[in-house]
Coordinates of C-alpha atoms in Angstrom, one line a residue:
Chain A
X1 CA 13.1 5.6 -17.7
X2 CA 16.9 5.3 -18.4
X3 CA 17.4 3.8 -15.0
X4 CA 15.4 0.9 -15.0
X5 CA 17.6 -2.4 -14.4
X6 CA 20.6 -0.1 -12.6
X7 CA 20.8 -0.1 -8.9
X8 CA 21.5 3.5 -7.0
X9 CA 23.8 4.7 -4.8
X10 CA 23.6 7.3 -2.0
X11 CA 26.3 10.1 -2.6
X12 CA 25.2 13.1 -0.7
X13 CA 28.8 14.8 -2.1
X14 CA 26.8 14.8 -5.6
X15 CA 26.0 18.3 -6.7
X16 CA 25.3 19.9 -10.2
X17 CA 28.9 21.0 -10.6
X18 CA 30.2 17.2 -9.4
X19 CA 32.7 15.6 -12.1
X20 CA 34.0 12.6 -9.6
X21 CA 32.0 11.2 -6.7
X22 CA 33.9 8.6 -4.0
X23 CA 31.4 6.3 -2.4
X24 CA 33.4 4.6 0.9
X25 CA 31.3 2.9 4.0
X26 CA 28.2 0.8 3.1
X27 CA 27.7 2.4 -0.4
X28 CA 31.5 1.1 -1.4
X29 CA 30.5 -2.2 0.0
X30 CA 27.4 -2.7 -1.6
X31 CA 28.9 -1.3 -5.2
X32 CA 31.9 -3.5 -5.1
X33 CA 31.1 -6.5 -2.9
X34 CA 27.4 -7.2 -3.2
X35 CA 26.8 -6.4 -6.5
X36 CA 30.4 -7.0 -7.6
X37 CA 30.5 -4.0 -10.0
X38 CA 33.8 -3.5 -11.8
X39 CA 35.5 -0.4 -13.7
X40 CA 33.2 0.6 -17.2
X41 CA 29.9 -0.1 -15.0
X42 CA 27.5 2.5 -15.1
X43 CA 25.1 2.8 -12.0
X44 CA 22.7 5.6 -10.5
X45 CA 23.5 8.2 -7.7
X46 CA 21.5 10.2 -5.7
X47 CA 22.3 13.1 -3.7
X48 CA 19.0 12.7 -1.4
X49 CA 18.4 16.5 -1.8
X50 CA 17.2 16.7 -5.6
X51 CA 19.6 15.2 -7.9
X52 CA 19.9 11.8 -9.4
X53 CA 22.7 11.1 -11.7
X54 CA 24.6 8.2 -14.1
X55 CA 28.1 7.3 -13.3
X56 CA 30.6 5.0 -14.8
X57 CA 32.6 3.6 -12.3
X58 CA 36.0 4.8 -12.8
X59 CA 38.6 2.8 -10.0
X60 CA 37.9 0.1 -7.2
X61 CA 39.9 0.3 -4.2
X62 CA 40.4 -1.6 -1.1
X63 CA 37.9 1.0 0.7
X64 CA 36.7 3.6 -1.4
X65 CA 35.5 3.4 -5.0
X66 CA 35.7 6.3 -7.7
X67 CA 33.3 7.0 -10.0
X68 CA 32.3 9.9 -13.0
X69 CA 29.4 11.6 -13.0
X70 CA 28.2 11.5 -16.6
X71 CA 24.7 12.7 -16.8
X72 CA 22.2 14.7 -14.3
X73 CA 18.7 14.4 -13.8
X74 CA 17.5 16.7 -11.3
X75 CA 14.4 15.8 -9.5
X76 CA 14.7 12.3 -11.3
X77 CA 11.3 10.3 -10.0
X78 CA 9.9 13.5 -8.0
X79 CA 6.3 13.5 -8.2
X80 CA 4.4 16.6 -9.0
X81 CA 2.4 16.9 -5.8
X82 CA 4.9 17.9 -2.5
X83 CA 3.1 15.1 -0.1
X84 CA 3.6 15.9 3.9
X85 CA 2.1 12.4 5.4
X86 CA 1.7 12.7 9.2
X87 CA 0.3 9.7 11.2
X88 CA -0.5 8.5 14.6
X89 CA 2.1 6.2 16.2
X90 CA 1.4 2.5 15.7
X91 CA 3.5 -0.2 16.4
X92 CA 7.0 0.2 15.3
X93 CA 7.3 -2.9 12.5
X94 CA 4.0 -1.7 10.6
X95 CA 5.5 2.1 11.0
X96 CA 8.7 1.3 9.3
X97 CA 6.8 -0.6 6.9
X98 CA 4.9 2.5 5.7
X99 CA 8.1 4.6 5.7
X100 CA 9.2 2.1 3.0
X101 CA 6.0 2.3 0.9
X102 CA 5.4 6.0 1.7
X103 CA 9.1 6.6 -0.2
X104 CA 8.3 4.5 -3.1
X105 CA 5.0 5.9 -4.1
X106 CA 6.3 9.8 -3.5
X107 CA 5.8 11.0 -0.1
X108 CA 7.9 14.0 0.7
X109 CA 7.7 14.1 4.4
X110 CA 6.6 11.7 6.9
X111 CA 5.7 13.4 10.4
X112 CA 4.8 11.0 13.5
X113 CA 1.9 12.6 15.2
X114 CA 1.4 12.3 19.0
X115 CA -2.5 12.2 19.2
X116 CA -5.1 11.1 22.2
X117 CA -5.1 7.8 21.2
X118 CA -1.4 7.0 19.6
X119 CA 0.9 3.8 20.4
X120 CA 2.9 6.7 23.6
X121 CA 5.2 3.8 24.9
X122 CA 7.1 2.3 22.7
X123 CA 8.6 5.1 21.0
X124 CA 10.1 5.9 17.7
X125 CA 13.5 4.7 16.3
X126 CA 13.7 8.0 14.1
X127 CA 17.5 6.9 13.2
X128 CA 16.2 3.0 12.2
X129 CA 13.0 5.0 10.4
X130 CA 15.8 7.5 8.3
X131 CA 18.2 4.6 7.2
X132 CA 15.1 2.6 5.7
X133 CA 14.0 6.2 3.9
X134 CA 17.5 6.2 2.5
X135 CA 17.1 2.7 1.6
X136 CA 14.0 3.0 -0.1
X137 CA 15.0 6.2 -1.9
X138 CA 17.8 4.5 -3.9
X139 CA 15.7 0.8 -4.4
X140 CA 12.9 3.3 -6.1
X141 CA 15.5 5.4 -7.6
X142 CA 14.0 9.4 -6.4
X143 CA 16.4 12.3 -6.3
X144 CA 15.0 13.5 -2.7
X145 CA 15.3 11.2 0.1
X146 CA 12.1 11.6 2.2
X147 CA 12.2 13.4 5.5
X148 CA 11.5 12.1 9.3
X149 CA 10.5 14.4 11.0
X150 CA 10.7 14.6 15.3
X151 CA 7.2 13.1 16.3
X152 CA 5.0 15.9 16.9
X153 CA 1.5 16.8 18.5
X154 CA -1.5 16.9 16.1
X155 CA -2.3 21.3 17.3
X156 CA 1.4 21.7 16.7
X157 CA 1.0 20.2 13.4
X158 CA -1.9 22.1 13.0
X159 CA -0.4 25.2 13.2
X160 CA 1.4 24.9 9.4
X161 CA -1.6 24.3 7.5
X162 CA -1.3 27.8 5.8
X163 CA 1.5 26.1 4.1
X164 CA -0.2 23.8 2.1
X165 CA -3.2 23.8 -0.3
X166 CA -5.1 21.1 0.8
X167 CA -5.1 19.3 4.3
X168 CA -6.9 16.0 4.4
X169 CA -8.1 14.5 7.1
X170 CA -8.8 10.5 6.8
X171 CA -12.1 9.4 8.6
X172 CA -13.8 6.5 8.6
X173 CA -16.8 8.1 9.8
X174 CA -16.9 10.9 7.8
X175 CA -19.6 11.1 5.1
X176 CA -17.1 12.4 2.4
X177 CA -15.7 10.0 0.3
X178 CA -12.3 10.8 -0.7
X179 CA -13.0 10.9 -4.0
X180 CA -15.6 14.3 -3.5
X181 CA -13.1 15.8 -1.7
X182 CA -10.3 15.7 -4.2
X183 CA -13.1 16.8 -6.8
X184 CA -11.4 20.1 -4.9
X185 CA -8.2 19.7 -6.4
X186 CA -10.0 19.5 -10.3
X187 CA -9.0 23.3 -10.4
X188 CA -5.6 22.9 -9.5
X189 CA -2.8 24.2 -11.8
X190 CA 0.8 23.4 -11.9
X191 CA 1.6 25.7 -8.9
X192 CA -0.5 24.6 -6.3
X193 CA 0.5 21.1 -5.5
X194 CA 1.5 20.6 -1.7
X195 CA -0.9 18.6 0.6
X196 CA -1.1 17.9 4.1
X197 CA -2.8 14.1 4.8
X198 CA -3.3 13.6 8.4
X199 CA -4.4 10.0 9.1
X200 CA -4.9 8.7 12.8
X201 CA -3.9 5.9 15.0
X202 CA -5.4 2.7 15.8
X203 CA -9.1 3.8 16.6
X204 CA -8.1 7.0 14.9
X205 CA -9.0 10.6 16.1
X206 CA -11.0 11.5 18.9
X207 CA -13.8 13.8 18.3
X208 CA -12.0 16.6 19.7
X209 CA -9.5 15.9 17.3
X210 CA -11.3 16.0 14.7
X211 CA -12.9 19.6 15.6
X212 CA -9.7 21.2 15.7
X213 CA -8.6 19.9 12.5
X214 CA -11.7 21.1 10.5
X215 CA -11.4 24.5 12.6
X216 CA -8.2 25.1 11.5
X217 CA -8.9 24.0 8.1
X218 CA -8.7 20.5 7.5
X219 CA -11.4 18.6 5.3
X220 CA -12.1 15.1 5.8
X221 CA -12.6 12.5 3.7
X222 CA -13.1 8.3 4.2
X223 CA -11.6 5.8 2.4
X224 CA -14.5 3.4 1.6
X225 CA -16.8 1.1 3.9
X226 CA -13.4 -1.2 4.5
X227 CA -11.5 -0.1 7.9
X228 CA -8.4 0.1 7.2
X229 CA -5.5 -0.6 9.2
X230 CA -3.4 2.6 10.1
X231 CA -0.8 1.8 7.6
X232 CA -3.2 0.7 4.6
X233 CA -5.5 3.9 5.7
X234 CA -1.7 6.1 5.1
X235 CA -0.4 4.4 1.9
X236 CA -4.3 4.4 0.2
X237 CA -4.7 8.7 0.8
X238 CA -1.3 9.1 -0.4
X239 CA -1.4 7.1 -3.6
X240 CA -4.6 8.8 -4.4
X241 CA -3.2 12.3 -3.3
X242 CA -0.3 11.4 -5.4
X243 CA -2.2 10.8 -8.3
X244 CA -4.1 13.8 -9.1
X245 CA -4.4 14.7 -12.8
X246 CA -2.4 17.1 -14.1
X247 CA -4.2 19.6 -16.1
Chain B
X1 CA -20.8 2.6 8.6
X2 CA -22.8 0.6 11.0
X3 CA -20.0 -1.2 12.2
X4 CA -17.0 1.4 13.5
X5 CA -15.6 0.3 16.2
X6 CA -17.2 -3.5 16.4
X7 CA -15.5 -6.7 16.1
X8 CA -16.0 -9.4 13.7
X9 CA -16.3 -13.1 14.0
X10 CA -15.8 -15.7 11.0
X11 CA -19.2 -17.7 10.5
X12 CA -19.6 -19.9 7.5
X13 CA -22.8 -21.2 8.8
X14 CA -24.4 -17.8 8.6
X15 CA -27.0 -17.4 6.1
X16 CA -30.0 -14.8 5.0
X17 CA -31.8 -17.7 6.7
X18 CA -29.9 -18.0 9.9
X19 CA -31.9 -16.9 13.2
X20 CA -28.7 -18.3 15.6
X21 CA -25.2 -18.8 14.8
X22 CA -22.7 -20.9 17.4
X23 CA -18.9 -19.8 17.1
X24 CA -16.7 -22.8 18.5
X25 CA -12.3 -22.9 18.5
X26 CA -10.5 -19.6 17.7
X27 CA -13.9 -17.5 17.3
X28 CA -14.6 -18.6 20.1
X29 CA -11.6 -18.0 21.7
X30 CA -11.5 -14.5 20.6
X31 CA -15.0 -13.3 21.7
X32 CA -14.6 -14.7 25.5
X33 CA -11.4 -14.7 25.9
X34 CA -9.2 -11.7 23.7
X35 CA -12.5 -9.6 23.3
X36 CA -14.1 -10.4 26.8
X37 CA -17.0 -10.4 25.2
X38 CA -20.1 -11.1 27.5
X39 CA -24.5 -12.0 26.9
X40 CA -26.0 -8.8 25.2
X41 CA -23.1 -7.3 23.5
X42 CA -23.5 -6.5 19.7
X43 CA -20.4 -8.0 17.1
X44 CA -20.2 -8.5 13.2
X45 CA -20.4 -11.6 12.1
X46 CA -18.7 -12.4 8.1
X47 CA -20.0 -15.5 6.2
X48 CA -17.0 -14.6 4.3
X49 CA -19.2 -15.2 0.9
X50 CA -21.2 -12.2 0.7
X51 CA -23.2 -11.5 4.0
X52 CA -22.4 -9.5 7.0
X53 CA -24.5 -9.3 10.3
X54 CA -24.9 -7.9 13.2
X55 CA -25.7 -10.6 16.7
X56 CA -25.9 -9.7 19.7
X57 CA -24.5 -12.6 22.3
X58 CA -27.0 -14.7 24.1
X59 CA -24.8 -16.9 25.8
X60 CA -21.3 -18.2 26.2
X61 CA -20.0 -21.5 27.5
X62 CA -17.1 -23.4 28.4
X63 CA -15.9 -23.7 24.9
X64 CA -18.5 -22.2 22.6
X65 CA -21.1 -19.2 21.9
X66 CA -24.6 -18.5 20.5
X67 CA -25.5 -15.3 19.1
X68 CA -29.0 -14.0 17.6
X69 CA -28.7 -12.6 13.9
X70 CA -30.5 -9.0 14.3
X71 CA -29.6 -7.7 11.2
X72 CA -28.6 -8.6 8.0
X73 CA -25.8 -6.7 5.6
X74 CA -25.4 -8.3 2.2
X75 CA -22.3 -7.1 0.3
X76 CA -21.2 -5.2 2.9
X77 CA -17.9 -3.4 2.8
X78 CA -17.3 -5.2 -0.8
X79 CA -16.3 -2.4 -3.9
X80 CA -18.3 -2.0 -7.0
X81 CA -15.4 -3.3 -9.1
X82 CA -14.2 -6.7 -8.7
X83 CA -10.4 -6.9 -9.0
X84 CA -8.6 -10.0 -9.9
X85 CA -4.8 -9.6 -8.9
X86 CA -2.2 -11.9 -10.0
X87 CA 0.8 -11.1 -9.0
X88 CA 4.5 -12.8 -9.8
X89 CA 5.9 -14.7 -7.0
X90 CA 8.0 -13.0 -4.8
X91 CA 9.5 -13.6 -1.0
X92 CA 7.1 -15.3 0.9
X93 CA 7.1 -12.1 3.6
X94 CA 6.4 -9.3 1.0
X95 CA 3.8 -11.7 -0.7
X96 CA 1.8 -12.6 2.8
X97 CA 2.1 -8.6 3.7
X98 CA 0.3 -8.1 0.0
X99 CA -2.3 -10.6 0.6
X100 CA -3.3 -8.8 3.5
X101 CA -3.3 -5.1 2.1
X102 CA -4.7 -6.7 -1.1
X103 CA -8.1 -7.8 1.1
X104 CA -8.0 -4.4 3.1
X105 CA -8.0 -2.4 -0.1
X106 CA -10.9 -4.7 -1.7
X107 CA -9.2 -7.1 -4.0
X108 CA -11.5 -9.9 -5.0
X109 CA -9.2 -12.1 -5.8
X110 CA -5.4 -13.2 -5.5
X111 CA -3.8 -15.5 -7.8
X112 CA 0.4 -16.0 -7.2
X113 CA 2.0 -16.3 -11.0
X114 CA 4.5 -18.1 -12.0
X115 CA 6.8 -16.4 -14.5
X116 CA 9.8 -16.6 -16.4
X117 CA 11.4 -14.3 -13.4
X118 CA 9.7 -15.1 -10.3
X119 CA 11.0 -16.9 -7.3
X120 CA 10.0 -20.9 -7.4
X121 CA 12.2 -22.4 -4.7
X122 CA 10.5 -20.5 -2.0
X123 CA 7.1 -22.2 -2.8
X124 CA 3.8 -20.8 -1.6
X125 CA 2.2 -21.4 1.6
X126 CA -1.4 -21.5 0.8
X127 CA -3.0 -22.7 3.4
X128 CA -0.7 -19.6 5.5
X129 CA -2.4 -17.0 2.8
X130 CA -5.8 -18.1 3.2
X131 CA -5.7 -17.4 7.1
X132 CA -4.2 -14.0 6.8
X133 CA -7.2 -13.2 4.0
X134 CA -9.5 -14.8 6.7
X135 CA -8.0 -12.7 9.2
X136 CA -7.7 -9.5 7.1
X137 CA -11.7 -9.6 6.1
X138 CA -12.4 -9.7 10.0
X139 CA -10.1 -6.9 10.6
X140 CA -11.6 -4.9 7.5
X141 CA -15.5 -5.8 7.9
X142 CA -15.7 -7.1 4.6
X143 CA -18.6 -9.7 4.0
X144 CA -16.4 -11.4 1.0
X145 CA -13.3 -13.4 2.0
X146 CA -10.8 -13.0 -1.1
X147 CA -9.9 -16.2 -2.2
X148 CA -6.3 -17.5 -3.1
X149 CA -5.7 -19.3 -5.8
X150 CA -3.2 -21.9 -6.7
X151 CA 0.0 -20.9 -8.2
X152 CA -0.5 -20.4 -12.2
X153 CA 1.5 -20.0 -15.0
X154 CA 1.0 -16.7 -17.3
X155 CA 0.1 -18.3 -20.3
X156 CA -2.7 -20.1 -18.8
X157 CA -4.1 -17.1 -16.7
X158 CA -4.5 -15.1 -19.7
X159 CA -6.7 -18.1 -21.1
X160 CA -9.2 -16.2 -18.5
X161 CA -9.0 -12.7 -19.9
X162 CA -12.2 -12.6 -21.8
X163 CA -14.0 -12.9 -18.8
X164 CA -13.3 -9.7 -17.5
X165 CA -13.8 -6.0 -18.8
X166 CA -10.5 -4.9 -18.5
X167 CA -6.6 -6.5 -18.4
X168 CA -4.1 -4.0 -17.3
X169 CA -0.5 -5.3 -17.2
X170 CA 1.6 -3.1 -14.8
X171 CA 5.0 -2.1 -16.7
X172 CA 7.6 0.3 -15.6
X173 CA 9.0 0.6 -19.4
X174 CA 5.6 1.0 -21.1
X175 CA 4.7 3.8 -22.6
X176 CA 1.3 4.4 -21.1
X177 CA 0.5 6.2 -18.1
X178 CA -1.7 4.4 -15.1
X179 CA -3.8 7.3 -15.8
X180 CA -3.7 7.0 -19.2
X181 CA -5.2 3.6 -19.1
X182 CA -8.2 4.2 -16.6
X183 CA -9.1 6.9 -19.4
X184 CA -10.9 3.6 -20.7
X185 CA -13.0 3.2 -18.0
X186 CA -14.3 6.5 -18.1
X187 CA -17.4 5.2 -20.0
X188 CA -17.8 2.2 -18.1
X189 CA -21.8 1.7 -17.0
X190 CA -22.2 -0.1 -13.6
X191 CA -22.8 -3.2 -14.9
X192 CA -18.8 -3.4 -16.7
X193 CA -16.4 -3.4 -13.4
X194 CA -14.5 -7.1 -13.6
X195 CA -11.3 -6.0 -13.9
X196 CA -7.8 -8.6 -14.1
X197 CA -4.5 -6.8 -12.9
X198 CA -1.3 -8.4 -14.3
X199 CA 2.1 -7.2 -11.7
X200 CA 5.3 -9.1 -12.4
X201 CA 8.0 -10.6 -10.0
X202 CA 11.3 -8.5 -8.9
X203 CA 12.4 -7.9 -12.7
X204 CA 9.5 -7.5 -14.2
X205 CA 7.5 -9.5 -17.0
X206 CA 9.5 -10.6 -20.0
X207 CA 10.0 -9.2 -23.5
X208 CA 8.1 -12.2 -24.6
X209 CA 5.6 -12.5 -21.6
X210 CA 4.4 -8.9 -22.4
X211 CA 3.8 -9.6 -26.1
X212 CA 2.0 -12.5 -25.0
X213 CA 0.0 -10.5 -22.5
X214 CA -0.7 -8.1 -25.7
X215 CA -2.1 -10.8 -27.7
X216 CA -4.7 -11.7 -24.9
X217 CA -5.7 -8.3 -25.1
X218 CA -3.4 -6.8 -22.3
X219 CA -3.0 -3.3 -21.9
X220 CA 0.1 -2.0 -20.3
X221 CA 0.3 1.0 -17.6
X222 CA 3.1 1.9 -15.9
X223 CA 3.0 3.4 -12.1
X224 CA 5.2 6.5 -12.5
X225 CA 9.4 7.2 -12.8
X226 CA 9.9 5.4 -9.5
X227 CA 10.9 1.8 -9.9
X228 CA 8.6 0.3 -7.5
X229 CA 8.7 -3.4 -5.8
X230 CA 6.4 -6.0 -7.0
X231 CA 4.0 -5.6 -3.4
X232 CA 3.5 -1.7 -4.0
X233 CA 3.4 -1.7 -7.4
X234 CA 0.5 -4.3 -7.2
X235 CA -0.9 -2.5 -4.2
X236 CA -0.8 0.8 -5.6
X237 CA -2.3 -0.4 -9.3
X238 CA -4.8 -2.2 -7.0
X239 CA -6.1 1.2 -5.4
X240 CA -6.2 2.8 -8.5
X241 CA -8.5 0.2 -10.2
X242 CA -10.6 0.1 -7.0
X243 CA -11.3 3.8 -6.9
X244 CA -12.3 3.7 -10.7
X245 CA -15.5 6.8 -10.8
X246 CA -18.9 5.4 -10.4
X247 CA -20.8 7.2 -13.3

């Protein structure tokens, strides 16, 4: 863990042939005035796309700070499983909460799903939900910034699970527990790591729903005899998703 | 799951005895008035030390209600591991957010730490914590409020460590894996599930609070490359511990 103690920066400019990277806007504020680094300080950058890297701060200007890329670590604090999290709309302050937590345990991809029984009215902030993504990638120091994807419906999302290797559907009623259904992924080797979770609202999926998840694919799986709040239902299938054993 | 889609009530009274229960003030409250509750409908009720029910209303007056105890459900919603999580002190937000996933999750117990790094000035509300774990065992359907202990320092919580099965200290620098550690609990019999889980403030434990920890018979585990806050890290080492494989 050579980054534990330094705080990150966002640098998008950051790429594998980077010597210098200027951080201006926020990121020069919070390097120079918040956390009042000076010249010889060596802090953590991330590109957001893949790369993470150590830099020693070489200048502090009025506006703009310079500093020298010493070291890369690509993929720095990527988690082996590619996670794409989509969940029902619930109110906004417990779905920027999970944005947070979803970036710190490893999601890669957070998808707000329009279902039959998702929070319709009071919309999504995608812009507020991206800058607290951002914010999360640097505090847990990943090379990828999470995405936010445009809220979508649950058959249009539907329609990409070719492109994973498991979708999981979180159901309180179901009679699976989660942990028989990732009994599924004992077999797995290093290749086949990308997983769909698709977790509902309040008063999750209809039963509809839930038949046109399981025809096109989808296998379900509850979380225990505690309901969950939408949130806690999110964060608990991810960590365990997240945590499969490598073989 | 007997209970999907009910609401439950707060009833110390209730017992395995109990024919009648009578929900006065903010139970009450919520059946007329928030749930509109009327004579005949079916609820939960929670004891909140170990029993769950379901009554059906017989009446409801000007400022109270009687239900009829149809059927009894001891332990529901309660895990077969019982979790102890103490966790350093932090902002009083992120530490009332934790108290509430803690108790959706399944925690048994929550005990805030005082360590060589955690935050003092804020203080700890505890009379605030103990209504959102109220609230929170409702909301989940668990028949065991969590309780909240008072504030403790390290060295005297780890006086307590032979009473459980397992310590696990969470650690970004150790060496050990999460997974690593559970590897110990592979041959655990159903009678060997009291578990204490150890999460430091922002900062972490100490050089010398860990050794200490070690003496008691700590062992360390740390939660991946991502530097995690203290409320996800203890969340996410509390969902691992939780989901420990019956044999």
């Amino acid at each position: 863990m050579p980054f534990t103690n330094r705080d990150f920066y966002f640098a998008p400019e950051l790429s594998e042939e980077a010597v210098s990277v200027t951080l201006s806007g926020d990121e020069y504020r919070h390097l120079a005035r918040a956390a009042r680094h000076r010249a010889g300080d060596v802090v953590g950058l991330t590109n957001g796309t893949g790369l993470v890297a150590a830099a020693r701060v070489e200048s502090i200007g009025r506006d703009r700070a310079v500093l020298l890329v010493e070291e890369l670590f690509p993929g720095y604090g990527e988690p082996a499983v590619q996670l794409t999290l989509a969940v029902g709309l619930i109110v906004p302050s417990r779905f920027e909460w999970l944005v947070e937590k979803a970036v710190e345990v490893g999601v890669t991809r957070i998808v707000p799903l329009v279902t039959q029984w998702s929070e319709r009215r009071r919309g999504v902030r995608l812009e507020r939900l991206r800058r607290i993504a951002v914010a999360a990638t640097k505090q847990c120091q990943r090379a990828v910034v999470p995405g936010v994807a445009e809220p979508v419906g649950l058959p249009e999302r539907l329609e990409t699970v070719d492109q994973f290797d498991l979708t999981v559907l979180a159901e309180a009623e179901s009679e699976t527990s989660a942990a028989a259904t990732l009994q599924r992924t004992a077999q797995w080797t290093e290749g086949e790591r990308s997983v769909l979770a698709l977790v509902g609202p309040e008063g999750g999926f209809s039963a509809q729903e839930r038949q046109l998840a399981a025809g096109a694919g989808a296998v379900e799986a509850n979380l225990g005899p505690r309901r969950l709040r939408t949130e806690t239902a999110a964060l608990h299938l991810s960590i365990l998703l997240l945590n499969i054993p490598t073989r």
